[in-house]
CSV table of C-alpha atoms in Angstrom, one decimal:
chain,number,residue,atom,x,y,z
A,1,UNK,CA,-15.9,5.7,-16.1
A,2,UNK,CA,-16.5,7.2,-19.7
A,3,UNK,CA,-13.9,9.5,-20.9
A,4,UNK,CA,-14.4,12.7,-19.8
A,5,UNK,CA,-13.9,16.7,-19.6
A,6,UNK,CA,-12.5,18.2,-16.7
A,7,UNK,CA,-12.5,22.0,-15.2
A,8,UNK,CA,-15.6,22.6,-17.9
A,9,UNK,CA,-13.5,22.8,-20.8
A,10,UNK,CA,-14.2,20.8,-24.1
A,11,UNK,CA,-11.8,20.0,-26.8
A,12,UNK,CA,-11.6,17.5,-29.7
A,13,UNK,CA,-8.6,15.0,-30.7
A,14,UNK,CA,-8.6,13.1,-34.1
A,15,UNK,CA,-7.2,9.9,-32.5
A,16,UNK,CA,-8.2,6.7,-31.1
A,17,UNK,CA,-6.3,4.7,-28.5
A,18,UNK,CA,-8.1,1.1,-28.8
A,19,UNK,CA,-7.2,-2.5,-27.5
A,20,UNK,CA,-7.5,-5.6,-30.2
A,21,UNK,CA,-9.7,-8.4,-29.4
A,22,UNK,CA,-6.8,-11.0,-29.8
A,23,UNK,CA,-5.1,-9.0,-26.4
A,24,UNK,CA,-8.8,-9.5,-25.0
A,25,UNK,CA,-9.0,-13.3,-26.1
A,26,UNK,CA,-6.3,-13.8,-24.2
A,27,UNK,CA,-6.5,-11.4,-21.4
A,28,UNK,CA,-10.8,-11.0,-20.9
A,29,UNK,CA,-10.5,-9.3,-17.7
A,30,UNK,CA,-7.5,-7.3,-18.3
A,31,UNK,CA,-8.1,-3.0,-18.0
A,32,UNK,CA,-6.1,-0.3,-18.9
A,33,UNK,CA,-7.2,3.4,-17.6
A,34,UNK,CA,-6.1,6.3,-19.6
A,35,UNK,CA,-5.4,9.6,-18.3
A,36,UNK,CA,-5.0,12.5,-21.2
A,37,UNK,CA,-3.1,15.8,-20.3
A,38,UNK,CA,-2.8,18.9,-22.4
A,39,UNK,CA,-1.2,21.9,-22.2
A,40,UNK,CA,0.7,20.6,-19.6
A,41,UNK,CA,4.0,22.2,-18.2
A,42,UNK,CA,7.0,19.8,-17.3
A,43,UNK,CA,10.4,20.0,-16.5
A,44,UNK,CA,12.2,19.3,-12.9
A,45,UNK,CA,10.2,17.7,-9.7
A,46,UNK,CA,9.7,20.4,-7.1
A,47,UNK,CA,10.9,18.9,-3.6
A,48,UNK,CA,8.0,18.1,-2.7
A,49,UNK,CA,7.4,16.0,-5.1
A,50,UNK,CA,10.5,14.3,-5.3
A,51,UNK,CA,10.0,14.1,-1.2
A,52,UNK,CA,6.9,12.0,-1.5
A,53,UNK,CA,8.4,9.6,-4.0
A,54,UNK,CA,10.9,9.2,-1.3
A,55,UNK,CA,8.4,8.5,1.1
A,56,UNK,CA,6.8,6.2,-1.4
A,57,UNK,CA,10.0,3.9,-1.2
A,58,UNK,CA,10.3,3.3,2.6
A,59,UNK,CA,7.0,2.6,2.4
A,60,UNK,CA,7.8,-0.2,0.1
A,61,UNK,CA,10.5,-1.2,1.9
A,62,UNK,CA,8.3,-2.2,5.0
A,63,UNK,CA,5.9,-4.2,2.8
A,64,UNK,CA,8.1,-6.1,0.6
A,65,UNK,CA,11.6,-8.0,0.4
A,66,UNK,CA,13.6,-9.0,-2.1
A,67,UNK,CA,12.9,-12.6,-1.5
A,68,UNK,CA,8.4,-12.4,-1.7
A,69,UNK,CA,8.5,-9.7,-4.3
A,70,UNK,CA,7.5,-12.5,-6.8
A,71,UNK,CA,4.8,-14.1,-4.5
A,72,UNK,CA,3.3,-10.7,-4.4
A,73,UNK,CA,-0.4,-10.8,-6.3
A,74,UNK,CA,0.0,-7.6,-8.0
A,75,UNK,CA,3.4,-9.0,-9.3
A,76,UNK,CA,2.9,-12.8,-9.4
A,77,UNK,CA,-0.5,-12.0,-12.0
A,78,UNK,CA,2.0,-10.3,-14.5
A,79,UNK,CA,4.7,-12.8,-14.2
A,80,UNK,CA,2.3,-15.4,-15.1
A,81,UNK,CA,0.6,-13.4,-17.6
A,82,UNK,CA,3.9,-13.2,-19.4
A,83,UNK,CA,4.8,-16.9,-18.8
A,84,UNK,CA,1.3,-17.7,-21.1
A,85,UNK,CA,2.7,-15.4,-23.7
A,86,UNK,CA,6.2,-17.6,-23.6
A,87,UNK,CA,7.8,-15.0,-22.1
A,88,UNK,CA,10.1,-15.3,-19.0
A,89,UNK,CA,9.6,-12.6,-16.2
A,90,UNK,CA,12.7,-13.2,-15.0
A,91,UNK,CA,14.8,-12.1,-18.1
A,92,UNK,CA,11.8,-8.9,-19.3
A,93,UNK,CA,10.2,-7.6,-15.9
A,94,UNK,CA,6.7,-6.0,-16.3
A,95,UNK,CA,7.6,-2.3,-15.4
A,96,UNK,CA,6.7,-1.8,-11.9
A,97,UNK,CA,8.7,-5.0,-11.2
A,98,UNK,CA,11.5,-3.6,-12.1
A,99,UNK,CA,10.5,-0.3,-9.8
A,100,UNK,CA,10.2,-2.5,-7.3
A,101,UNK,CA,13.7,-4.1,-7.3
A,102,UNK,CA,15.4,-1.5,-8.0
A,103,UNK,CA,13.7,0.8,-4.8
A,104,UNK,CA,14.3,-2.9,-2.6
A,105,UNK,CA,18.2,-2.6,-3.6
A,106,UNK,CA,18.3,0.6,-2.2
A,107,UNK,CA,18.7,2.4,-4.8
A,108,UNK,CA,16.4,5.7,-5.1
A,109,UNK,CA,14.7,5.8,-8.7
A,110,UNK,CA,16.1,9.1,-10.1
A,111,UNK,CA,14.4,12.2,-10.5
A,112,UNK,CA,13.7,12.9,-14.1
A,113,UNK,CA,10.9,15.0,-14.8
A,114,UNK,CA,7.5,16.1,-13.2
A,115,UNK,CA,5.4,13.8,-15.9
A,116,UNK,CA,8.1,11.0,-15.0
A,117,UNK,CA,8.1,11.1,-11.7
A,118,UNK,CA,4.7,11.2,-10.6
A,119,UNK,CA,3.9,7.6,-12.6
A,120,UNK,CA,6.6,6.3,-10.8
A,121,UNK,CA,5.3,7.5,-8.2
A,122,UNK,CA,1.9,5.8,-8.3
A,123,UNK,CA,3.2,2.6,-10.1
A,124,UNK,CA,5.0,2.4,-6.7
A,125,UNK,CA,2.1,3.1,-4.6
A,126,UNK,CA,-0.5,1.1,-6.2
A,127,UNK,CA,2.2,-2.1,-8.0
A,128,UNK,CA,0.4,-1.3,-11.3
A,129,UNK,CA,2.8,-0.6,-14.1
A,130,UNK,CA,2.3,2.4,-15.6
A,131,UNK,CA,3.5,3.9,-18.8
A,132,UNK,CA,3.6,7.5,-19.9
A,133,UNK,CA,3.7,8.8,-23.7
A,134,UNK,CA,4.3,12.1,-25.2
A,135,UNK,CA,1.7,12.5,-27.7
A,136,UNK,CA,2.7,16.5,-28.9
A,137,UNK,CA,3.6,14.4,-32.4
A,138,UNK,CA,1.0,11.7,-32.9
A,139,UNK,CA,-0.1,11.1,-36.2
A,140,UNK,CA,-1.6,7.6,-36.0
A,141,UNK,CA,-4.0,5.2,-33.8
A,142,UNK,CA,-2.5,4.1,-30.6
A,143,UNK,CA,-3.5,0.4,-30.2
A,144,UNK,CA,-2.5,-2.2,-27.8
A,145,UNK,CA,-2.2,-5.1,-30.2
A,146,UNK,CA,-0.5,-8.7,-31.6
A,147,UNK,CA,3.0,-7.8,-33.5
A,148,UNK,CA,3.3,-8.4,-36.8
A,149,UNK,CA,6.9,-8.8,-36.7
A,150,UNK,CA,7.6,-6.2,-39.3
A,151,UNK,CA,7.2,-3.3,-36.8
A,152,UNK,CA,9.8,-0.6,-35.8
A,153,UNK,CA,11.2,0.0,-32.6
A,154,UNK,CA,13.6,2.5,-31.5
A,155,UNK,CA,15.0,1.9,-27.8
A,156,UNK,CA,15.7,5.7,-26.0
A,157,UNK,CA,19.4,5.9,-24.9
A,158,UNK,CA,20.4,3.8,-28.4
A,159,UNK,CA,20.6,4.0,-32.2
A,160,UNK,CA,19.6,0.5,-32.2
A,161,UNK,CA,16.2,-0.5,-34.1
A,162,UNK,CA,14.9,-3.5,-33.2
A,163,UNK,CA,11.6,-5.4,-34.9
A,164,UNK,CA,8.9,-7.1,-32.1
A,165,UNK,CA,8.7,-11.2,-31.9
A,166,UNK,CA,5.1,-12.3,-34.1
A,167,UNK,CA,2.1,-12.1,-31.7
A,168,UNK,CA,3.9,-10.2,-29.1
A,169,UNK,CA,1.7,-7.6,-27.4
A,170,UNK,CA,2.7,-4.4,-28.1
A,171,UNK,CA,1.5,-0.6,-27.8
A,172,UNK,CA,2.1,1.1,-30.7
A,173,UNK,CA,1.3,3.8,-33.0
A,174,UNK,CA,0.9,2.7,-36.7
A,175,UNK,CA,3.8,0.9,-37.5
A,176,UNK,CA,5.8,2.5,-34.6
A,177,UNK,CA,6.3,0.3,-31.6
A,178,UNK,CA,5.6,2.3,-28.4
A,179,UNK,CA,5.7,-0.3,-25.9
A,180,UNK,CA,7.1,-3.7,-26.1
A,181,UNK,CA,5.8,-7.3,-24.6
A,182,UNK,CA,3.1,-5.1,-23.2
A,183,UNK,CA,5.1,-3.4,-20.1
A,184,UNK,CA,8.0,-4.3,-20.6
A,185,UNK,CA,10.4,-1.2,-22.6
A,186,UNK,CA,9.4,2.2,-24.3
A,187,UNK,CA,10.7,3.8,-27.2
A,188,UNK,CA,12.1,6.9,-27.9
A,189,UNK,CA,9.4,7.6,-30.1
A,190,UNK,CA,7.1,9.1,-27.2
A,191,UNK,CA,9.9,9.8,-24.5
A,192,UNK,CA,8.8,12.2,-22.1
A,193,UNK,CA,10.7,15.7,-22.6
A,194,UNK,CA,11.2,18.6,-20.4
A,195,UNK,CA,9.8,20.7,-23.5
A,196,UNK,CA,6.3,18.2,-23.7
A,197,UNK,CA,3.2,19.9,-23.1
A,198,UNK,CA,0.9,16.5,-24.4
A,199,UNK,CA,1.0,13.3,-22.4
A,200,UNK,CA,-0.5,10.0,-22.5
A,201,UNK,CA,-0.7,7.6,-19.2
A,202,UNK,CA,-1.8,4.0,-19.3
A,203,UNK,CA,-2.5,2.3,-16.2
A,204,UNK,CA,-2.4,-1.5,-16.5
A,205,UNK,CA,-4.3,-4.0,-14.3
A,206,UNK,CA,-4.9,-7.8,-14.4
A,207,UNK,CA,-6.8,-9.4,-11.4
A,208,UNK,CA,-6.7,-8.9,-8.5
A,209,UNK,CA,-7.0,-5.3,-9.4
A,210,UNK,CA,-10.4,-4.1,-9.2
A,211,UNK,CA,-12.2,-1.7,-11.7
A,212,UNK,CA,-12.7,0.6,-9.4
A,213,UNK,CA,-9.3,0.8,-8.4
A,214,UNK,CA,-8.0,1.5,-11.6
A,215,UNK,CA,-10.5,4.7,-11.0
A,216,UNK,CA,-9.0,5.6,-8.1
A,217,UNK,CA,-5.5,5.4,-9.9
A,218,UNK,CA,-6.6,7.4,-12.7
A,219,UNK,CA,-7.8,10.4,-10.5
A,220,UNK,CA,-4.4,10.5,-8.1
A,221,UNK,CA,-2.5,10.7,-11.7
A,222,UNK,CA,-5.3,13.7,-12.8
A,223,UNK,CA,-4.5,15.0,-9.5
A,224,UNK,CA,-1.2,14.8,-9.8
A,225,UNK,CA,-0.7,16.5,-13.1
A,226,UNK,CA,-3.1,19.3,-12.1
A,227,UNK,CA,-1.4,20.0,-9.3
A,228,UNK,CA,2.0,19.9,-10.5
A,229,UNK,CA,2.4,20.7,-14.8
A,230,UNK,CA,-1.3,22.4,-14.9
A,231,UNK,CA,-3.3,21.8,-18.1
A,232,UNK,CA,-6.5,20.0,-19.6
A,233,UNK,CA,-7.0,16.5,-18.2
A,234,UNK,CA,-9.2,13.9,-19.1
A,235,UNK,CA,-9.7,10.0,-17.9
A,236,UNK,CA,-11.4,6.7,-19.2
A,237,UNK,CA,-10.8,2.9,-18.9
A,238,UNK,CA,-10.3,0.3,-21.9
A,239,UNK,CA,-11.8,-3.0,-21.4
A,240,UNK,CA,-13.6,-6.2,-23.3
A,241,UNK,CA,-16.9,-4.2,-23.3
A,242,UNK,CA,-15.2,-0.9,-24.0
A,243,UNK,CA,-12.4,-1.5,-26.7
A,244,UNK,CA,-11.7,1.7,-28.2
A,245,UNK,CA,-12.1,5.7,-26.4
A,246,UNK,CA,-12.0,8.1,-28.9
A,247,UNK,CA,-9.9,11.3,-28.2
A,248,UNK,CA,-10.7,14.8,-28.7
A,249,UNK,CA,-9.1,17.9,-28.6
């Protein structure tokens, strides 16, 4: 799936989001789809969105336990991708592990925001983390890359700024850490506001998640946004043999 147009209209963006060959060196047949929405309208979940989120846990509930969450494929690919990286997945969960523990304990994921919700929503559906960005303020290249070290990272909900460990895979844009150790925490730098009309989704798959699943996962998130904050959506998948999609607006 090339990036595309949708609903006929065509628009150009003067940014790249790219993926550096040291991630694919390490990680050949890793994938990360991208869904781009503007002119988007956010703000609180309508019921019945919030209701199928809902749903979305029990559903979890019956397939999984606390006990063979980790034996899981979806899960146990990104623990031990993270283990290679000398990272334990015990003390930094990839994102949707942590979805998954927290909806296992019983305890609802909160609703937060249209754009929010609906990634939780399909993180929890399909157990691929997924990440979403507010891109109204982007001045910069978004790449997927090796830390330097030097970097700048802001945690959301502190004043803390913290710097990324050398050759940690981040997400970032310029010298602005999005995303750190891959899927593990975003930054306040792209939080996702009630006021954001520009979003960002990466969807995240290591075997044994197919390519065309991480189509299918695109389009439900396209779907999603359509139906529910409106706007101009486009998709496209990053890849070893397709490193860098060019956006336009």
């Amino acid at each position: 799936m090339s990036p595309s147009t949708r609903d006929g209209n065509i628009w150009r963006w003067l940014i790249n989001i790219k993926i550096s060959a040291d991630v694919f060196s390490k990680f050949p047949a890793y994938r990360r789809g991208i869904v781009i929405a503007h002119d988007i309208v956010n703000g609180d979940s309508p019921e019945e969105l919030v209701t199928s989120l809902r749903d979305a846990e029990k559903s979890l509930c019956l397939q999984l336990t606390p006990e063979n969450i980790v034996t899981h494929p979806r899960i146990e690919s990104w623990r031990e991708a993270y283990r290679s990286l000398g990272v334990k997945p015990s003390e930094f969960r990839p994102s949707m592990e942590a979805l998954v523990r927290r909806v296992l304990k019983k305890d609802p994921l909160p609703a937060i925001s249209k754009v929010v919700d609906l990634g939780n929503l399909v993180s929890i559906q399909h157990l691929v983390p997924i990440g979403a960005h507010a891109i109204d303020r982007l001045t910069d290249d978004m790449d997927l890359r090796l830390a330097g070290g030097d970097e700048i990272f802001e945690p959301f909900g502190t004043d803390l700024v913290e710097h990324p460990n050398p050759a940690e895979i981040i997400f970032a844009e310029g010298n602005t850490v999005l995303t750190r150790r891959w899927t593990w925490r975003q930054s306040k730098h792209t939080l996702i506001l009630p006021e954001t009309t520009a979003v960002e989704f990466n969807v995240d798959a290591l075997p044994p998640v197919t390519d065309e699943e991480v189509e299918r996962i695109c389009d439900d998130i396209a779907a999603l946004v359509k139906k529910y904050c409106g706007g101009r959506i486009s998709c496209g998948i990053l890849s070893i043999d397709n490193p860098v999609i060019k956006l336009v607006d």
